[in-house]
Amino acid sequence: MEDEPTLDELKIELMEKSSNSCCVCQIPFIHCHHIDKNRNNNTFDNLVPLCPNHHALAHSNSNMYLNLTPERVKEIRDIWYEYVKKRKDNFIS
């Protein structure tokens, strides 16, 4: 049985897949947000790269700003990962 990756290893993968940028605004310097807000759930699918501002909004219940629900954050993250991957593939080609 393989060891589960550490949170630090997952953060490195998160930075690589996101180009070290927030998946919402693409600002560099990211926090590692737990989508389900459970700090002990360190699976890669539960992590999303967010800048400090969007990280705070993801923990907010305010309707004044972009509603960053877990579902919305995950969808935005997946779109951003795909964009970063295509950009890297085009650069390498």
mmCIF file of C-alpha atoms in Angstrom:
data_model
loop_
_atom_site.group_PDB
_atom_site.id
_atom_site.type_symbol
_atom_site.label_atom_id
_atom_site.label_comp_id
_atom_site.label_asym_id
_atom_site.label_seq_id
_atom_site.Cartn_x
_atom_site.Cartn_y
_atom_site.Cartn_z
ATOM 1 C CA MET A 1 0.000 0.000 0.000
ATOM 2 C CA GLU A 2 1.346 3.409 -0.978
ATOM 3 C CA ASP A 3 1.617 6.190 1.554
ATOM 4 C CA GLU A 4 -0.860 9.008 1.141
ATOM 5 C CA PRO A 5 0.767 12.259 -0.041
ATOM 6 C CA THR A 6 1.438 14.801 2.670
ATOM 7 C CA LEU A 7 -0.333 18.146 2.683
ATOM 8 C CA ASP A 8 2.955 19.787 1.663
ATOM 9 C CA GLU A 9 3.227 17.450 -1.335
ATOM 10 C CA LEU A 10 -0.372 18.203 -2.277
ATOM 11 C CA LYS A 11 0.304 21.945 -2.017
ATOM 12 C CA ILE A 12 3.219 21.583 -4.437
ATOM 13 C CA GLU A 13 0.962 19.754 -6.897
ATOM 14 C CA LEU A 14 -1.702 22.419 -6.389
ATOM 15 C CA MET A 15 0.814 25.179 -7.187
ATOM 16 C CA GLU A 16 2.001 23.342 -10.302
ATOM 17 C CA LYS A 17 -1.510 22.666 -11.639
ATOM 18 C CA SER A 18 -2.635 26.241 -10.957
ATOM 19 C CA SER A 19 0.529 28.006 -12.106
ATOM 20 C CA ASN A 20 0.658 29.270 -8.503
ATOM 21 C CA SER A 21 -2.356 31.488 -9.198
ATOM 22 C CA CYS A 22 -5.831 31.906 -7.784
ATOM 23 C CA CYS A 23 -8.328 29.986 -9.900
ATOM 24 C CA VAL A 24 -10.848 32.841 -9.609
ATOM 25 C CA CYS A 25 -8.767 35.951 -10.407
ATOM 26 C CA GLN A 26 -5.404 34.472 -11.508
ATOM 27 C CA ILE A 27 -3.469 36.602 -8.996
ATOM 28 C CA PRO A 28 -0.246 34.864 -7.967
ATOM 29 C CA PHE A 29 0.323 33.836 -4.346
ATOM 30 C CA ILE A 30 -2.255 31.366 -3.247
ATOM 31 C CA HIS A 31 -3.757 29.822 -0.167
ATOM 32 C CA CYS A 32 -4.756 26.186 -0.158
ATOM 33 C CA HIS A 33 -8.507 26.190 0.512
ATOM 34 C CA HIS A 34 -10.300 23.057 1.704
ATOM 35 C CA ILE A 35 -13.540 22.964 -0.274
ATOM 36 C CA ASP A 36 -15.466 21.157 2.442
ATOM 37 C CA LYS A 37 -13.819 23.440 5.074
ATOM 38 C CA ASN A 38 -12.456 20.347 6.863
ATOM 39 C CA ARG A 39 -8.714 20.894 7.408
ATOM 40 C CA ASN A 40 -8.288 17.172 7.995
ATOM 41 C CA ASN A 41 -9.643 16.215 4.568
ATOM 42 C CA ASN A 42 -6.401 16.532 2.639
ATOM 43 C CA THR A 43 -7.368 14.810 -0.579
ATOM 44 C CA PHE A 44 -6.291 16.613 -3.735
ATOM 45 C CA ASP A 45 -9.880 16.874 -4.967
ATOM 46 C CA ASN A 46 -10.804 18.784 -1.788
ATOM 47 C CA LEU A 47 -8.159 21.466 -2.330
ATOM 48 C CA VAL A 48 -8.399 24.611 -4.422
ATOM 49 C CA PRO A 49 -5.927 27.466 -5.035
ATOM 50 C CA LEU A 50 -7.335 30.812 -3.908
ATOM 51 C CA CYS A 51 -5.781 34.226 -3.298
ATOM 52 C CA PRO A 52 -6.222 35.580 0.244
ATOM 53 C CA ASN A 53 -9.252 37.684 -0.794
ATOM 54 C CA HIS A 54 -11.110 34.840 -2.500
ATOM 55 C CA HIS A 55 -10.137 32.479 0.320
ATOM 56 C CA ALA A 56 -11.858 34.829 2.772
ATOM 57 C CA LEU A 57 -14.900 35.035 0.477
ATOM 58 C CA ALA A 58 -15.070 31.238 0.266
ATOM 59 C CA HIS A 59 -15.453 31.191 4.047
ATOM 60 C CA SER A 60 -17.995 34.029 4.049
ATOM 61 C CA ASN A 61 -21.758 33.665 4.009
ATOM 62 C CA SER A 62 -22.232 37.146 2.581
ATOM 63 C CA ASN A 63 -24.323 37.519 -0.556
ATOM 64 C CA MET A 64 -22.720 40.884 -1.374
ATOM 65 C CA TYR A 65 -19.878 39.274 -3.335
ATOM 66 C CA LEU A 66 -19.332 36.363 -5.650
ATOM 67 C CA ASN A 67 -20.956 33.378 -4.008
ATOM 68 C CA LEU A 68 -18.089 30.902 -3.750
ATOM 69 C CA THR A 69 -20.022 27.776 -2.864
ATOM 70 C CA PRO A 70 -18.083 24.504 -2.747
ATOM 71 C CA GLU A 71 -19.634 23.459 -6.061
ATOM 72 C CA ARG A 72 -18.796 26.767 -7.755
ATOM 73 C CA VAL A 73 -15.217 26.795 -6.436
ATOM 74 C CA LYS A 74 -14.661 23.248 -7.688
ATOM 75 C CA GLU A 75 -16.034 24.102 -11.144
ATOM 76 C CA ILE A 76 -13.901 27.254 -11.411
ATOM 77 C CA ARG A 77 -10.838 25.294 -10.220
ATOM 78 C CA ASP A 78 -11.296 22.571 -12.837
ATOM 79 C CA ILE A 79 -11.680 25.132 -15.631
ATOM 80 C CA TRP A 80 -8.527 26.919 -14.462
ATOM 81 C CA TYR A 81 -6.519 23.663 -14.251
ATOM 82 C CA GLU A 82 -7.533 22.803 -17.818
ATOM 83 C CA TYR A 83 -6.548 26.268 -19.052
ATOM 84 C CA VAL A 84 -3.141 26.075 -17.331
ATOM 85 C CA LYS A 85 -2.538 22.593 -18.761
ATOM 86 C CA LYS A 86 -3.381 23.722 -22.313
ATOM 87 C CA ARG A 87 -1.157 26.785 -21.947
ATOM 88 C CA LYS A 88 1.768 24.627 -20.774
ATOM 89 C CA ASP A 89 1.165 22.085 -23.558
ATOM 90 C CA ASN A 90 1.129 24.849 -26.189
ATOM 91 C CA PHE A 91 4.300 26.367 -24.775
ATOM 92 C CA ILE A 92 6.116 23.033 -24.893
ATOM 93 C CA SER A 93 4.938 22.200 -28.445
#
